[in-house]
Each structure stands twice: as structure tokens, then as C-alpha cells.
Coordinates of C-alpha atoms and ligand atoms in Angstrom, one line a residue:
M1 CA 76.6 190.5 -163.1
E2 CA 76.1 187.2 -165.0
N3 CA 73.1 186.0 -166.8
F4 CA 70.9 183.4 -164.8
V5 CA 67.9 181.2 -164.7
Y6 CA 66.6 180.8 -161.3
Q7 CA 63.7 178.2 -160.5
N8 CA 62.8 176.7 -157.2
P9 CA 59.9 174.2 -157.0
T10 CA 60.0 173.3 -153.5
K11 CA 57.0 174.4 -151.4
I12 CA 57.8 175.5 -147.9
I13 CA 55.4 175.0 -145.0
F14 CA 56.7 177.0 -142.0
G15 CA 55.8 177.3 -138.5
R16 CA 54.6 175.8 -135.2
K17 CA 53.0 172.6 -135.3
T18 CA 53.4 172.4 -139.1
Q19 CA 54.4 168.7 -138.9
N20 CA 50.7 167.7 -138.3
Q21 CA 50.2 168.9 -142.1
V22 CA 52.3 166.1 -143.4
G23 CA 49.9 163.3 -144.0
A24 CA 47.6 165.7 -146.1
E25 CA 50.6 167.1 -148.1
T26 CA 52.1 163.6 -148.8
A27 CA 48.5 162.3 -149.9
L28 CA 48.9 164.8 -152.9
Y29 CA 51.7 162.9 -154.2
G30 CA 51.3 159.2 -153.2
K31 CA 49.8 156.4 -151.3
K32 CA 52.8 154.3 -150.5
V33 CA 55.4 156.0 -148.5
L34 CA 59.1 155.3 -147.6
L35 CA 59.4 156.9 -144.3
H36 CA 63.3 157.6 -144.0
Y37 CA 65.0 158.9 -140.7
G38 CA 68.3 158.7 -139.0
G39 CA 68.8 157.4 -135.3
S40 CA 66.8 157.5 -132.4
S41 CA 66.1 161.3 -132.0
I42 CA 62.7 161.6 -133.9
K43 CA 61.6 158.8 -131.5
K44 CA 62.7 160.1 -128.3
S45 CA 61.1 163.7 -129.2
G46 CA 57.8 162.1 -130.2
L47 CA 58.0 163.4 -133.8
Y48 CA 58.0 160.0 -135.2
D49 CA 54.6 159.1 -133.6
E50 CA 53.1 162.6 -134.7
V51 CA 54.2 161.7 -138.3
V52 CA 52.8 158.3 -138.3
K53 CA 49.6 159.4 -137.0
S54 CA 49.1 162.0 -139.7
L55 CA 50.2 159.7 -142.5
K56 CA 47.7 157.0 -141.1
E57 CA 44.9 159.6 -141.1
N58 CA 45.5 160.2 -144.7
N59 CA 45.4 156.6 -145.5
I60 CA 48.8 156.3 -146.5
E61 CA 50.7 153.1 -146.3
I62 CA 54.3 153.4 -144.5
Y63 CA 57.5 151.5 -145.3
E64 CA 60.1 152.4 -143.0
L65 CA 64.0 152.9 -143.4
G66 CA 65.6 154.3 -140.3
G67 CA 69.3 154.3 -139.3
V68 CA 70.7 157.0 -141.6
V69 CA 74.1 157.9 -139.9
P70 CA 75.8 161.5 -140.1
N71 CA 77.8 161.7 -143.4
P72 CA 75.1 159.1 -144.8
R73 CA 76.2 156.1 -146.7
L74 CA 75.8 154.6 -150.2
S75 CA 74.8 151.2 -148.7
M76 CA 71.9 152.8 -147.0
V77 CA 70.9 154.6 -150.4
R78 CA 71.0 151.2 -152.1
E79 CA 69.0 149.5 -149.4
G80 CA 66.4 152.4 -150.0
I81 CA 66.1 151.9 -153.8
K82 CA 65.6 148.4 -153.4
L83 CA 62.8 148.9 -150.9
C84 CA 61.1 151.4 -153.2
L85 CA 61.6 149.1 -156.2
D86 CA 60.4 146.0 -154.7
N87 CA 57.3 147.6 -152.9
D88 CA 56.3 150.1 -155.9
I89 CA 56.6 153.0 -153.4
D90 CA 55.5 156.2 -154.8
F91 CA 56.9 158.9 -152.4
I92 CA 59.8 159.4 -149.8
L93 CA 59.3 161.3 -146.7
A94 CA 62.6 162.3 -145.0
V95 CA 62.4 163.1 -141.3
G96 CA 65.6 164.6 -140.0
G97 CA 68.8 166.4 -140.6
G98 CA 70.8 166.9 -143.8
S99 CA 72.1 163.5 -143.8
V100 CA 68.6 161.7 -143.8
I101 CA 67.4 164.4 -146.5
D102 CA 70.5 163.6 -148.6
S103 CA 69.9 160.0 -148.4
A104 CA 66.3 160.2 -149.4
K105 CA 67.5 162.5 -152.5
A106 CA 69.9 159.9 -153.8
I107 CA 67.3 157.2 -153.3
S108 CA 64.7 159.3 -155.3
G109 CA 67.4 159.5 -158.2
G110 CA 68.3 155.9 -157.9
V111 CA 64.9 154.6 -158.2
K112 CA 64.2 156.2 -161.7
Y113 CA 67.9 155.4 -162.9
D114 CA 68.8 152.1 -164.8
G115 CA 72.3 152.2 -163.7
D116 CA 74.3 152.3 -160.6
V117 CA 73.3 155.3 -158.3
W118 CA 77.1 156.1 -157.6
D119 CA 77.4 156.9 -161.3
F120 CA 75.6 160.4 -160.4
F121 CA 78.6 161.0 -157.8
A122 CA 81.4 159.6 -159.5
K123 CA 80.7 160.0 -163.5
G124 CA 78.7 163.1 -163.1
V125 CA 75.6 161.6 -164.5
V126 CA 72.8 164.1 -164.7
C127 CA 69.6 163.1 -162.9
Q128 CA 66.8 163.3 -165.3
D129 CA 63.8 162.0 -163.1
G130 CA 63.4 160.9 -159.5
L131 CA 60.7 159.7 -157.2
P132 CA 58.8 162.7 -155.6
Y133 CA 60.0 163.2 -152.0
G134 CA 59.2 165.6 -149.1
T135 CA 61.1 166.7 -145.7
I136 CA 60.6 167.6 -142.4
L137 CA 63.7 169.2 -141.2
T138 CA 65.0 168.7 -137.6
L139 CA 68.3 170.3 -137.8
P140 CA 68.7 173.8 -139.5
A141 CA 72.2 173.9 -141.4
T142 CA 72.6 172.4 -144.8
G143 CA 70.0 174.1 -146.8
T144 CA 69.4 170.6 -148.5
E145 CA 65.5 171.1 -147.6
M146 CA 65.1 173.5 -150.5
N147 CA 67.9 172.7 -152.9
F148 CA 69.0 170.0 -155.4
R149 CA 72.2 169.1 -153.8
C150 CA 72.9 165.9 -152.2
V151 CA 76.3 164.5 -150.6
I152 CA 77.0 160.6 -149.9
T153 CA 80.0 158.7 -148.8
K154 CA 80.8 155.4 -150.4
D155 CA 81.3 152.7 -147.6
D156 CA 84.4 151.1 -148.7
T157 CA 86.5 153.9 -150.2
L158 CA 85.2 156.8 -147.7
E159 CA 84.9 159.0 -150.9
K160 CA 82.3 161.7 -149.9
R161 CA 81.0 163.2 -153.3
G162 CA 78.2 165.5 -154.2
A163 CA 75.6 165.1 -157.0
S164 CA 72.4 167.0 -158.0
F165 CA 68.8 165.5 -158.0
L166 CA 65.3 166.7 -158.0
N167 CA 64.3 169.4 -155.2
P168 CA 62.1 168.1 -152.6
S169 CA 58.5 168.6 -153.5
F170 CA 57.7 170.2 -150.1
S171 CA 59.6 170.7 -146.8
I172 CA 58.2 171.4 -143.4
L173 CA 60.0 173.7 -141.3
N174 CA 59.1 174.1 -137.6
A175 CA 61.7 175.4 -135.2
E176 CA 59.9 174.0 -132.2
L177 CA 61.4 170.7 -133.4
C178 CA 65.0 172.0 -133.0
A179 CA 64.6 172.1 -129.2
T180 CA 66.0 168.7 -128.5
L181 CA 69.1 169.3 -130.6
P182 CA 72.3 168.9 -128.7
K183 CA 74.2 172.2 -128.3
H184 CA 77.1 171.1 -130.4
Q185 CA 74.7 170.2 -133.2
V186 CA 73.2 173.5 -133.1
A187 CA 76.6 175.1 -133.5
N188 CA 77.7 172.8 -136.2
G189 CA 74.4 174.1 -138.3
V190 CA 75.1 177.7 -137.5
V191 CA 78.6 177.4 -138.9
D192 CA 77.4 175.6 -141.9
M193 CA 74.9 178.1 -143.0
L194 CA 77.3 180.9 -142.5
A195 CA 79.8 178.8 -144.5
H196 CA 77.0 178.8 -147.5
L197 CA 77.0 182.4 -147.5
M198 CA 80.7 183.0 -147.4
E199 CA 81.2 180.5 -150.3
R200 CA 79.0 182.6 -152.3
Y201 CA 80.5 186.1 -150.9
F202 CA 84.0 185.8 -152.0
T203 CA 83.8 186.0 -155.7
N204 CA 85.4 187.8 -158.7
T205 CA 82.0 188.7 -160.1
T206 CA 81.4 192.6 -160.0
N207 CA 78.3 194.7 -159.9
I208 CA 76.4 192.5 -157.6
D209 CA 75.4 195.0 -154.9
V210 CA 71.9 193.3 -154.4
T211 CA 73.3 189.9 -153.6
D212 CA 76.2 191.1 -151.6
R213 CA 73.7 193.2 -149.4
Q214 CA 71.4 190.1 -149.2
I215 CA 74.1 188.0 -148.3
E216 CA 75.5 190.3 -145.7
A217 CA 72.0 190.7 -144.1
L218 CA 71.9 187.1 -143.4
M219 CA 75.3 186.6 -142.2
K220 CA 74.8 189.4 -139.6
T221 CA 71.9 187.9 -138.5
I222 CA 73.4 184.5 -138.1
V223 CA 76.4 186.3 -136.3
E224 CA 74.1 187.9 -134.2
L225 CA 71.5 185.1 -133.3
G226 CA 73.8 182.1 -133.6
P227 CA 75.2 182.4 -130.2
E228 CA 71.5 182.8 -128.9
V229 CA 70.3 179.6 -130.2
Y230 CA 73.5 177.9 -129.0
Q231 CA 72.8 178.9 -125.6
D232 CA 69.1 178.2 -125.8
P233 CA 67.6 176.0 -128.6
T234 CA 64.1 176.1 -127.1
N235 CA 63.8 179.7 -128.0
Y236 CA 61.6 179.5 -130.8
D237 CA 61.2 183.1 -131.8
V238 CA 65.0 183.1 -132.4
Y239 CA 65.5 179.8 -133.9
A240 CA 62.8 180.2 -136.4
Q241 CA 64.7 183.1 -137.8
I242 CA 67.9 181.1 -137.8
M243 CA 66.1 178.2 -139.6
W244 CA 65.0 180.4 -142.2
A245 CA 68.3 182.1 -142.7
G246 CA 69.6 178.5 -143.2
T247 CA 67.2 177.6 -145.8
V248 CA 67.6 180.9 -147.9
A249 CA 71.5 180.6 -147.4
H250 CA 71.7 177.6 -149.6
N251 CA 68.5 177.6 -151.8
Y252 CA 70.7 179.3 -154.7
S253 CA 68.6 182.4 -154.7
L254 CA 71.7 184.2 -153.4
C255 CA 74.3 183.2 -155.9
V256 CA 72.3 184.3 -158.9
G257 CA 74.2 186.4 -161.4
R258 CA 77.5 185.5 -159.4
E259 CA 80.4 183.0 -159.4
T260 CA 80.7 181.1 -156.1
D261 CA 83.6 179.5 -154.7
W262 CA 83.3 176.1 -152.6
A263 CA 87.0 175.3 -152.3
T264 CA 86.6 175.1 -148.5
H265 CA 83.4 172.7 -148.9
Q266 CA 85.4 170.5 -151.1
I267 CA 88.3 170.2 -148.7
E268 CA 85.9 169.5 -145.7
H269 CA 84.1 166.9 -147.8
E270 CA 87.3 165.0 -147.9
L271 CA 88.1 165.5 -144.2
S272 CA 84.5 164.5 -143.1
G273 CA 84.6 161.3 -145.7
M274 CA 88.0 160.1 -144.3
Y275 CA 87.7 161.1 -140.5
D276 CA 83.8 161.2 -140.2
V277 CA 83.9 164.5 -138.3
A278 CA 80.8 166.6 -138.4
H279 CA 80.5 168.9 -141.5
G280 CA 80.0 172.1 -139.4
A281 CA 82.9 171.2 -137.3
G282 CA 85.3 170.6 -140.3
L283 CA 84.3 173.9 -141.6
A284 CA 85.0 176.0 -138.7
V285 CA 88.6 174.7 -138.9
L286 CA 89.1 175.4 -142.5
F287 CA 87.3 178.7 -143.2
P288 CA 89.7 180.9 -141.4
A289 CA 92.7 179.1 -142.8
W290 CA 91.4 179.3 -146.5
M291 CA 90.7 183.0 -145.7
K292 CA 94.2 183.5 -144.5
Y293 CA 95.5 181.8 -147.6
V294 CA 93.4 184.0 -150.4
Y295 CA 92.5 187.2 -148.6
K296 CA 95.4 189.1 -150.5
H297 CA 93.8 188.1 -153.9
D298 CA 90.9 190.8 -153.1
V299 CA 91.6 192.8 -149.9
R300 CA 88.9 195.1 -150.7
R301 CA 86.3 192.6 -150.5
F302 CA 87.6 191.0 -147.3
A303 CA 87.7 194.4 -145.8
Q304 CA 84.0 195.0 -146.9
F305 CA 83.3 191.5 -145.2
A306 CA 85.1 192.7 -142.1
T307 CA 83.4 195.9 -141.7
R308 CA 79.9 195.1 -142.9
V309 CA 79.6 191.6 -141.2
F310 CA 81.7 191.9 -137.9
N311 CA 81.7 195.8 -137.5
V312 CA 85.5 196.0 -137.8
E313 CA 86.6 199.6 -137.8
N314 CA 87.8 200.6 -141.2
D315 CA 91.3 201.5 -141.3
F316 CA 91.5 203.3 -144.7
F317 CA 95.2 203.6 -144.7
N318 CA 95.6 199.8 -144.0
Q319 CA 93.0 197.8 -145.7
E320 CA 95.1 194.6 -145.3
K321 CA 94.7 194.9 -141.7
T322 CA 91.1 195.6 -141.8
A323 CA 90.8 192.4 -143.9
Y324 CA 92.8 190.3 -141.3
Q325 CA 90.7 191.6 -138.5
G326 CA 87.6 190.2 -140.2
I327 CA 89.3 186.8 -140.3
L328 CA 90.1 187.0 -136.7
A329 CA 86.6 188.2 -135.8
L330 CA 85.1 185.0 -137.6
E331 CA 87.6 182.9 -135.4
K332 CA 86.1 184.4 -132.3
F333 CA 82.5 184.0 -133.4
Y334 CA 83.3 180.3 -133.8
K335 CA 84.8 180.3 -130.5
S336 CA 81.7 181.7 -128.9
L337 CA 80.2 178.6 -130.3
D338 CA 82.8 176.3 -128.7
M339 CA 83.8 175.2 -132.3
P340 CA 87.1 173.3 -132.9
L341 CA 89.6 175.7 -134.6
T342 CA 92.4 173.4 -135.7
L343 CA 92.9 169.9 -137.1
R344 CA 94.5 168.7 -133.7
D345 CA 91.1 169.7 -132.4
L346 CA 89.4 167.2 -134.5
D347 CA 92.1 164.5 -133.8
I348 CA 93.3 164.8 -137.3
P349 CA 97.0 164.0 -137.7
E350 CA 99.4 166.1 -139.5
S351 CA 100.6 163.3 -141.3
S352 CA 97.2 163.0 -143.4
I353 CA 97.7 166.4 -145.0
D354 CA 99.1 165.3 -148.2
E355 CA 96.7 162.6 -148.8
L356 CA 93.8 164.9 -147.9
A357 CA 95.0 167.7 -150.3
S358 CA 95.9 165.4 -153.2
N359 CA 92.4 163.7 -152.8
T360 CA 90.7 167.1 -152.9
T361 CA 92.0 167.8 -156.4
R362 CA 92.2 164.0 -157.5
N363 CA 95.8 164.2 -157.7
D364 CA 95.7 167.6 -159.5
K365 CA 93.4 166.4 -162.4
I366 CA 91.0 169.3 -161.2
T367 CA 91.4 172.7 -159.1
Q368 CA 89.1 173.5 -156.3
G369 CA 87.5 176.9 -155.8
N370 CA 86.8 179.9 -158.1
F371 CA 87.8 183.0 -156.2
V372 CA 91.3 181.6 -156.2
K373 CA 91.7 178.3 -158.1
L374 CA 93.4 175.9 -155.8
Q375 CA 95.9 173.1 -156.6
T376 CA 97.1 170.3 -154.3
K377 CA 100.2 172.5 -153.2
D378 CA 97.8 175.3 -152.3
I379 CA 95.4 173.1 -150.4
K380 CA 98.4 171.6 -148.5
E381 CA 99.4 175.1 -147.4
I382 CA 95.7 175.7 -146.3
L383 CA 95.8 172.6 -144.2
L384 CA 99.1 173.4 -142.7
L385 CA 97.6 176.8 -141.7
A386 CA 94.6 174.8 -140.1
R387 CA 97.2 172.4 -138.1
Ligands
NZQ1 O1 70.2 160.5 -136.6 P1 69.5 161.2 -135.4 O2 69.0 160.5 -134.4 O3 68.3 161.9 -136.0 O4 70.4 162.3 -134.9 C1 71.0 163.4 -135.6 C2 72.3 163.2 -135.9 O5 73.2 162.5 -135.0 C3 71.0 164.6 -134.8 N1 69.7 165.4 -134.9 C4 69.1 165.9 -135.9 N2 67.8 166.7 -135.7 C5 67.9 166.6 -134.3 C6 69.0 165.7 -133.7 N3 68.9 165.4 -132.4 C7 68.2 165.9 -131.6 N4 67.0 166.6 -131.9 C8 66.9 166.8 -133.2 N5 65.9 167.9 -133.7 O6 71.9 165.5 -135.2 C9 72.9 164.7 -135.7 C10 73.8 165.1 -137.1 O7 72.5 165.0 -138.2 P2 73.1 165.3 -139.7 O8 71.8 165.0 -140.4 O9 74.1 164.4 -140.0 O10 73.6 166.8 -139.6 P3 73.4 168.0 -140.8 O11 72.0 168.6 -140.8 O12 74.6 169.0 -140.5 O13 73.8 167.1 -142.2 C11 75.2 167.0 -142.6 C12 75.3 166.2 -143.6 O14 74.8 167.2 -144.9 C13 75.8 167.5 -145.7 C14 77.1 167.3 -145.1 O15 78.2 167.0 -145.9 C15 76.7 166.2 -144.1 O16 76.9 164.9 -145.0 N6 75.5 168.6 -146.6 C16 74.7 168.5 -147.4 C17 74.3 169.7 -148.4 C18 73.3 170.0 -149.2 N7 72.6 168.9 -149.5 O17 73.0 170.7 -149.9 C19 75.0 171.0 -148.2 C20 76.1 170.9 -146.8 O18 77.3 171.8 -147.4 C21 76.7 169.7 -146.6 O19 77.6 169.3 -147.2
ZN2 ZN1 77.9 173.2 -145.9

């Protein structure tokens, strides 16, 4: 186990009707608020009205910026920064899924930075300060509601890049708000949270039984309950568990003391940047392909994944077979959620594979992943397996 420091400053307010606490909570940080949201979902569900009411009851002045799109854009971030600076806004409230929250994160960092906000993504500038912000999560998936990560797409080049900013000051998590989610978004979210756990699970670090077992517990829960929320997102008791699993999966408490991978996420970000596919859908296509390419690097770990998470029967005389059965079980799980399983299913042409692979390594300037370090040629093989 490696040395680590872990600190997570985000306050979580979890449960039914908790969105009504947003005004009082926001008032602890500011009086002029940027209310940031996506398309029409929060207006259709009535959440928008509830939030505005709660903010007004607490005498908070509201400035609005809606219209964040999935795979959020840099142009919207710039608009938000300008709005905050022009109006001396002192707090941002993001209401929506991961895209809205990530957009708010980048605005938060950009407001307090003298240079161009894209520097955080392109030049790796470290964020020193940010405007405080809070969230109401409406789509359990990304874990962004309790972490510092943020992924933004540059409009003209379609580069989709990650950066780190402040954590949210608070996040309100009420699974009742998920009842309006379209089924495919529920599934995308389930796939994404499972992926965050697998990115941590496949590691070369040893003596990590505690986090192994914690990750397995969450993976098993997601595999068991994921199909249930997919069938019925209005089932609060099930969705509440999935919601919390999604938050813990990516709040960085489960990667303490261990190296993590992230190659599949990096390849997926190229895919969703270039082709605007949903993040979860891209992951469902790529994860089994990545596994098939790397599993022989540590057959024992993959066999452990197969037996402990998917209850595959352990063939002690053929660990490779056990390991492979786990990958097939993962594909079967994705199928139960009606996820796409090939690049073809996503309408991504085979002719794009070379470009996707070389963009992921910035033309072999960097490698991706830690479990196995991948060069362009490796990523190309993975994409061919995902065809
Ligand atoms: O825009 P609206 O109308 O709100 O509709 C959204 C959107 O179309 C809809 N939706 C959200 N909540 C709803 C709802 N519809 C009905 N009822 C509700 N309760 O769902 C659609 C997708 O929303 P989006 O926010 O794009 O999805 P998600 O939460 O999956 O976020 C994906 C983005 O997060 C990034 C992804 O790359 C992608 O850009 N990620 C961020 C991470 C982080 N910051 O830590 C980690 C992840 O690995 C990921 O990369
Ligand atoms: Zn993800």
C-alpha cells in the first residue's frame, strides 16, 4: 500500500425533498448566485421552480445560465465566467448531471484565474482558487458531485480534456429527482460508476485488501441493483443506493494507497469529444476491449474480479479461462442494460481508429494507463477489438 493524504471537503445532503434546503445552504456562501443548468429537464420536472422558490425565500439574487449540453463546451464556460465577473456573483449553483456540474467547476476556477481558463486543461495549470459552488445532482453517474475533476470540450477542435478545480462546497442528492431520467441515461450512469471502480481495481499495487474489498462491495451492488433502476428509475429505495454508490465510486476515497489506471476513460474522452457520444455508452464499448487486451498482464487479478464480482466459478487449473469468463460476464451485464457493445453500434467508422489512437497519446508524446502503459499501437489494437 502506498502513502496517501485524503481530504474531501464536500458536504453531502442526502435524501428525499432535500432540494428544498438549497436556499438556506446557499445563503451560507453568497447572496448573488449563478444558477447553472442544462436543457429542459429541470423545468419539465418542476425542480427549477422548487430551487428558485428556495433561493428567493432566502433573499438570494439569481442570475441564470442554462443550456449546458452533454459533453459540456468551453464556450459556455467562458460565458459563465464573464457573467460572474460582470455581476460580482459570489456563488454558483449547478443543477443537473455531470455536464452541468463540470461546467460550473470550470467557471468557478476561471473566475479566479487571470489567464485563459483553457490553460487548466491544455497546459496543466494548477487551480489555486475558485468561486465556491454547490450542486443538486439529477443524474447519478460521474461522481463529480463530490470530487475535484472536470471534463470540458473545446468547441472548435473537439479536444475533450480534464482538469482539477475546487470540490463543491455542498451537494444535494435526492434519488426522487432521478425518476424523470430516460432509461438510456440511467444505464449510461450505471456503466460510468462501475467503470470508475474498475479503473481503480485493476492495479499493480499490492497489499490493498481493504480497498479491494470496498471496491468489490460497490461493484457487486451496482451489478445487482443497476438492472433494477434501469427497469424502474422511480424506485427510490433502489435508486438511493445506486446514487450513493456512484458518489463513493469516484470521490477518491477508494483509490487511497493504490495506483489507478484510467486508460479506458482517456480513450473514451477522445471518442466522446470527436463523436459526441454519451460517456457511459463509450465506456461500455471500450472496457471489455481494454480488458481483453490487458488481462494476461495479471490473470490472477482478473480471475479475482470474475469470481468475486460476477460469481464466476473458479477454475483453479485454468485461471485464464476464469479471468476471461469475467470479461464475458461484464459484457452480459452491459447487454442487460441495452448498452452499445461495438464502435459500429455507436456509428463510429473504422477509418477513425488511427486518429483516435494517436490523439489519445498526443501522437505518442504520452502513454495512457498504469496497469499496462499503452502506446498508440496498443490503443489501436483495443479499438480494433471494439469494432
Ligand atoms: O440537459 P438536461 O435537459 O438537464 O438533460 C440531461 C442531459 O440531456 C439529462 N438529464 C439529467 N438529469 C435528468 C435528465 N433528464 C431527465 N431527468 C433528469 N433527472 O441527461 C442528459 C445527460 O446529462 P449529462 O450531464 O451530460 O450526463 P452525465 O451526468 O453522464 O455527465 C457526463 C459528462 O461528465 C463527464 C463526461 O465525460 C461527460 O462530459 N465526466 C465527468 C467526471 C468528473 N467530473 O469527475 C468523471 C466522468 O468519468 C466523466 O468523464
Ligand atoms: Zn466516467
